[in-house]
């Protein structure tokens, strides 16, 4: 039984020794490439996506969405008024459609890509979601197109 336990340990140490020997036989270009790869992996690990809450919580069972802006007073028998945060709902509150408990809801959030420490820089573009950025880009293109066609209409 002691042989079974020691054999995986020797395999791990043998594979680590194999990696060290492999690095010894690499040329300078391969070593440089390996160092760059390790540095890139470190930077990817440091990248933290900032999450923004949308105020919507979705039931895992039936996909019904609780919107904090609406509450559930529009549903039959709903007692929760609009602008009530999900955290302030009573502990015995249940999903109006499937009667699942409050614990079965997941918060819907949007991710903002990039380093969290850089979100405050720039003219506000770093803290925008991808949907907001797309709206500005394609909205600007549409406005340019309308103005371009309007120029033909004037002549």
PDB file of C-alpha atoms in Angstrom:
ATOM      1  CA  UNK A   1       0.000   0.000   0.000  1.00  0.00           C
ATOM      2  CA  UNK A   2       2.909   2.344   0.660  1.00  0.00           C
ATOM      3  CA  UNK A   3       4.161   1.654  -2.866  1.00  0.00           C
ATOM      4  CA  UNK A   4       0.895   2.935  -4.371  1.00  0.00           C
ATOM      5  CA  UNK A   5       1.169   6.217  -2.480  1.00  0.00           C
ATOM      6  CA  UNK A   6       4.830   6.827  -3.296  1.00  0.00           C
ATOM      7  CA  UNK A   7       4.573   6.111  -7.025  1.00  0.00           C
ATOM      8  CA  UNK A   8       2.429   9.187  -7.915  1.00  0.00           C
ATOM      9  CA  UNK A   9       4.795  11.380  -5.926  1.00  0.00           C
ATOM     10  CA  UNK A  10       7.797  10.086  -7.850  1.00  0.00           C
ATOM     11  CA  UNK A  11       5.920  10.596 -11.133  1.00  0.00           C
ATOM     12  CA  UNK A  12       5.255  14.243 -10.274  1.00  0.00           C
ATOM     13  CA  UNK A  13       8.856  14.853  -9.287  1.00  0.00           C
ATOM     14  CA  UNK A  14      10.020  13.055 -12.450  1.00  0.00           C
ATOM     15  CA  UNK A  15       7.790  15.255 -14.643  1.00  0.00           C
ATOM     16  CA  UNK A  16       9.104  18.400 -12.927  1.00  0.00           C
ATOM     17  CA  UNK A  17      12.661  17.203 -13.495  1.00  0.00           C
ATOM     18  CA  UNK A  18      11.767  16.541 -17.140  1.00  0.00           C
ATOM     19  CA  UNK A  19      10.541  20.126 -17.542  1.00  0.00           C
ATOM     20  CA  UNK A  20      13.765  21.484 -16.053  1.00  0.00           C
ATOM     21  CA  UNK A  21      15.835  19.301 -18.383  1.00  0.00           C
ATOM     22  CA  UNK A  22      13.656  20.405 -21.303  1.00  0.00           C
ATOM     23  CA  UNK A  23      14.351  24.066 -20.465  1.00  0.00           C
ATOM     24  CA  UNK A  24      18.104  23.324 -20.381  1.00  0.00           C
ATOM     25  CA  UNK A  25      18.003  21.966 -23.949  1.00  0.00           C
ATOM     26  CA  UNK A  26      15.984  24.920 -25.371  1.00  0.00           C
ATOM     27  CA  UNK A  27      17.593  27.545 -27.509  1.00  0.00           C
ATOM     28  CA  UNK A  28      17.488  31.243 -26.571  1.00  0.00           C
ATOM     29  CA  UNK A  29      14.452  31.974 -28.737  1.00  0.00           C
ATOM     30  CA  UNK A  30      12.389  29.212 -27.150  1.00  0.00           C
ATOM     31  CA  UNK A  31      13.371  30.336 -23.647  1.00  0.00           C
ATOM     32  CA  UNK A  32      12.414  33.919 -24.507  1.00  0.00           C
ATOM     33  CA  UNK A  33       9.081  32.741 -25.893  1.00  0.00           C
ATOM     34  CA  UNK A  34       8.438  30.681 -22.733  1.00  0.00           C
ATOM     35  CA  UNK A  35       9.215  33.687 -20.515  1.00  0.00           C
ATOM     36  CA  UNK A  36       6.846  35.873 -22.569  1.00  0.00           C
ATOM     37  CA  UNK A  37       4.127  33.243 -22.242  1.00  0.00           C
ATOM     38  CA  UNK A  38       4.585  33.125 -18.462  1.00  0.00           C
ATOM     39  CA  UNK A  39       4.404  36.935 -18.280  1.00  0.00           C
ATOM     40  CA  UNK A  40       1.236  36.976 -20.408  1.00  0.00           C
ATOM     41  CA  UNK A  41      -0.347  34.375 -18.117  1.00  0.00           C
ATOM     42  CA  UNK A  42       0.500  36.526 -15.078  1.00  0.00           C
ATOM     43  CA  UNK A  43      -1.127  39.584 -16.689  1.00  0.00           C
ATOM     44  CA  UNK A  44      -4.258  37.600 -17.601  1.00  0.00           C
ATOM     45  CA  UNK A  45      -4.529  36.503 -13.979  1.00  0.00           C
ATOM     46  CA  UNK A  46      -4.374  40.155 -12.877  1.00  0.00           C
ATOM     47  CA  UNK A  47      -7.175  41.232 -15.225  1.00  0.00           C
ATOM     48  CA  UNK A  48     -10.330  41.626 -13.179  1.00  0.00           C
ATOM     49  CA  UNK A  49     -13.644  42.291 -14.858  1.00  0.00           C
ATOM     50  CA  UNK A  50     -15.776  44.909 -13.169  1.00  0.00           C
ATOM     51  CA  UNK A  51     -19.409  43.857 -12.792  1.00  0.00           C
ATOM     52  CA  UNK A  52     -22.362  46.231 -12.803  1.00  0.00           C
ATOM     53  CA  UNK A  53     -25.668  45.108 -11.350  1.00  0.00           C
ATOM     54  CA  UNK A  54     -28.683  45.546 -13.627  1.00  0.00           C
ATOM     55  CA  UNK A  55     -31.196  45.354 -10.762  1.00  0.00           C
ATOM     56  CA  UNK A  56     -32.707  42.192 -12.231  1.00  0.00           C
ATOM     57  CA  UNK A  57     -32.745  38.809 -10.500  1.00  0.00           C
ATOM     58  CA  UNK A  58     -33.669  35.712 -12.496  1.00  0.00           C
ATOM     59  CA  UNK A  59     -35.320  32.564 -11.142  1.00  0.00           C
ATOM     60  CA  UNK A  60     -33.282  29.438 -11.873  1.00  0.00           C
ATOM     61  CA  UNK A  61     -36.390  27.260 -12.143  1.00  0.00           C
ATOM     62  CA  UNK A  62     -38.726  29.183 -14.450  1.00  0.00           C
ATOM     63  CA  UNK A  63     -36.628  32.151 -15.736  1.00  0.00           C
ATOM     64  CA  UNK A  64     -39.042  34.708 -14.261  1.00  0.00           C
ATOM     65  CA  UNK A  65     -37.233  38.008 -13.703  1.00  0.00           C
ATOM     66  CA  UNK A  66     -37.669  40.192 -10.630  1.00  0.00           C
ATOM     67  CA  UNK A  67     -36.940  43.770 -11.634  1.00  0.00           C
ATOM     68  CA  UNK A  68     -36.228  46.083  -8.709  1.00  0.00           C
ATOM     69  CA  UNK A  69     -37.760  48.991 -10.637  1.00  0.00           C
ATOM     70  CA  UNK A  70     -41.093  47.151 -11.087  1.00  0.00           C
ATOM     71  CA  UNK A  71     -41.377  44.987  -7.960  1.00  0.00           C
ATOM     72  CA  UNK A  72     -44.024  42.293  -8.222  1.00  0.00           C
ATOM     73  CA  UNK A  73     -47.151  44.381  -7.526  1.00  0.00           C
ATOM     74  CA  UNK A  74     -48.201  43.999 -11.177  1.00  0.00           C
ATOM     75  CA  UNK A  75     -48.601  40.247 -10.621  1.00  0.00           C
ATOM     76  CA  UNK A  76     -51.771  38.778  -9.111  1.00  0.00           C
ATOM     77  CA  UNK A  77     -51.286  38.766  -5.339  1.00  0.00           C
ATOM     78  CA  UNK A  78     -47.992  40.683  -5.558  1.00  0.00           C
ATOM     79  CA  UNK A  79     -47.245  42.789  -2.489  1.00  0.00           C
ATOM     80  CA  UNK A  80     -43.771  44.131  -3.299  1.00  0.00           C
ATOM     81  CA  UNK A  81     -43.826  47.774  -4.359  1.00  0.00           C
ATOM     82  CA  UNK A  82     -41.613  49.182  -7.153  1.00  0.00           C
ATOM     83  CA  UNK A  83     -38.065  50.332  -6.264  1.00  0.00           C
ATOM     84  CA  UNK A  84     -37.688  47.611  -3.609  1.00  0.00           C
ATOM     85  CA  UNK A  85     -34.152  46.115  -3.678  1.00  0.00           C
ATOM     86  CA  UNK A  86     -33.979  42.322  -3.856  1.00  0.00           C
ATOM     87  CA  UNK A  87     -32.019  42.175  -0.592  1.00  0.00           C
ATOM     88  CA  UNK A  88     -34.904  43.887   1.252  1.00  0.00           C
ATOM     89  CA  UNK A  89     -37.490  41.299   0.185  1.00  0.00           C
ATOM     90  CA  UNK A  90     -38.864  39.239   3.077  1.00  0.00           C
ATOM     91  CA  UNK A  91     -37.139  35.918   3.677  1.00  0.00           C
ATOM     92  CA  UNK A  92     -40.378  34.026   2.971  1.00  0.00           C
ATOM     93  CA  UNK A  93     -40.903  35.725  -0.426  1.00  0.00           C
ATOM     94  CA  UNK A  94     -41.287  33.267  -3.298  1.00  0.00           C
ATOM     95  CA  UNK A  95     -41.265  33.375  -7.083  1.00  0.00           C
ATOM     96  CA  UNK A  96     -44.772  34.334  -8.248  1.00  0.00           C
ATOM     97  CA  UNK A  97     -44.828  31.750 -11.060  1.00  0.00           C
ATOM     98  CA  UNK A  98     -43.134  28.601  -9.704  1.00  0.00           C
ATOM     99  CA  UNK A  99     -43.085  29.328  -5.930  1.00  0.00           C
ATOM    100  CA  UNK A 100     -39.296  28.858  -5.700  1.00  0.00           C
ATOM    101  CA  UNK A 101     -37.595  30.416  -2.675  1.00  0.00           C
ATOM    102  CA  UNK A 102     -35.572  33.609  -2.745  1.00  0.00           C
ATOM    103  CA  UNK A 103     -32.361  31.543  -2.708  1.00  0.00           C
ATOM    104  CA  UNK A 104     -33.086  30.221  -6.215  1.00  0.00           C
ATOM    105  CA  UNK A 105     -32.608  33.635  -7.846  1.00  0.00           C
ATOM    106  CA  UNK A 106     -29.411  34.732  -9.586  1.00  0.00           C
ATOM    107  CA  UNK A 107     -28.426  38.366 -10.040  1.00  0.00           C
ATOM    108  CA  UNK A 108     -28.097  39.462 -13.653  1.00  0.00           C
ATOM    109  CA  UNK A 109     -24.987  41.623 -14.077  1.00  0.00           C
ATOM    110  CA  UNK A 110     -22.982  43.066 -16.959  1.00  0.00           C
ATOM    111  CA  UNK A 111     -19.218  42.773 -17.188  1.00  0.00           C
ATOM    112  CA  UNK A 112     -16.969  45.631 -18.207  1.00  0.00           C
ATOM    113  CA  UNK A 113     -13.775  44.225 -19.735  1.00  0.00           C
ATOM    114  CA  UNK A 114     -10.364  45.535 -18.754  1.00  0.00           C
ATOM    115  CA  UNK A 115      -8.407  46.137 -15.602  1.00  0.00           C
ATOM    116  CA  UNK A 116     -10.623  47.343 -12.767  1.00  0.00           C
ATOM    117  CA  UNK A 117      -8.031  49.923 -11.691  1.00  0.00           C
ATOM    118  CA  UNK A 118      -8.241  51.578 -15.146  1.00  0.00           C
ATOM    119  CA  UNK A 119     -12.033  52.009 -15.198  1.00  0.00           C
ATOM    120  CA  UNK A 120     -11.882  55.619 -13.942  1.00  0.00           C
ATOM    121  CA  UNK A 121      -9.536  56.917 -16.631  1.00  0.00           C
ATOM    122  CA  UNK A 122     -10.430  58.467 -19.965  1.00  0.00           C
ATOM    123  CA  UNK A 123     -13.612  60.285 -20.893  1.00  0.00           C
ATOM    124  CA  UNK A 124     -15.878  57.611 -19.466  1.00  0.00           C
ATOM    125  CA  UNK A 125     -15.302  55.105 -22.256  1.00  0.00           C
ATOM    126  CA  UNK A 126     -13.400  52.694 -19.995  1.00  0.00           C
ATOM    127  CA  UNK A 127     -16.384  52.210 -17.710  1.00  0.00           C
ATOM    128  CA  UNK A 128     -18.927  51.600 -20.483  1.00  0.00           C
ATOM    129  CA  UNK A 129     -20.360  48.187 -21.273  1.00  0.00           C
ATOM    130  CA  UNK A 130     -19.921  46.715 -24.738  1.00  0.00           C
ATOM    131  CA  UNK A 131     -23.581  47.437 -25.562  1.00  0.00           C
ATOM    132  CA  UNK A 132     -23.164  51.113 -24.676  1.00  0.00           C
ATOM    133  CA  UNK A 133     -20.016  51.386 -26.790  1.00  0.00           C
ATOM    134  CA  UNK A 134     -21.761  49.715 -29.741  1.00  0.00           C
ATOM    135  CA  UNK A 135     -24.668  52.142 -29.394  1.00  0.00           C
ATOM    136  CA  UNK A 136     -22.346  55.126 -29.606  1.00  0.00           C
ATOM    137  CA  UNK A 137     -20.356  53.746 -32.551  1.00  0.00           C
ATOM    138  CA  UNK A 138     -23.293  52.633 -34.683  1.00  0.00           C
ATOM    139  CA  UNK A 139     -25.398  55.612 -33.622  1.00  0.00           C
ATOM    140  CA  UNK A 140     -22.624  57.911 -34.833  1.00  0.00           C
ATOM    141  CA  UNK A 141     -22.406  56.036 -38.131  1.00  0.00           C
ATOM    142  CA  UNK A 142     -26.182  56.286 -38.595  1.00  0.00           C
ATOM    143  CA  UNK A 143     -26.122  60.022 -37.832  1.00  0.00           C
ATOM    144  CA  UNK A 144     -23.323  60.530 -40.359  1.00  0.00           C
ATOM    145  CA  UNK A 145     -25.312  58.545 -42.961  1.00  0.00           C
ATOM    146  CA  UNK A 146     -28.448  60.669 -42.363  1.00  0.00           C
ATOM    147  CA  UNK A 147     -26.463  63.910 -42.600  1.00  0.00           C
ATOM    148  CA  UNK A 148     -24.723  62.649 -45.746  1.00  0.00           C
ATOM    149  CA  UNK A 149     -28.064  61.875 -47.420  1.00  0.00           C
ATOM    150  CA  UNK A 150     -29.447  65.192 -46.140  1.00  0.00           C
ATOM    151  CA  UNK A 151     -26.670  66.959 -48.016  1.00  0.00           C
ATOM    152  CA  UNK A 152     -27.928  65.406 -51.256  1.00  0.00           C
ATOM    153  CA  UNK A 153     -31.447  66.536 -50.382  1.00  0.00           C
ATOM    154  CA  UNK A 154     -30.317  70.169 -50.119  1.00  0.00           C
ATOM    155  CA  UNK A 155     -28.828  70.269 -53.604  1.00  0.00           C
TER     156      UNK A 155
END
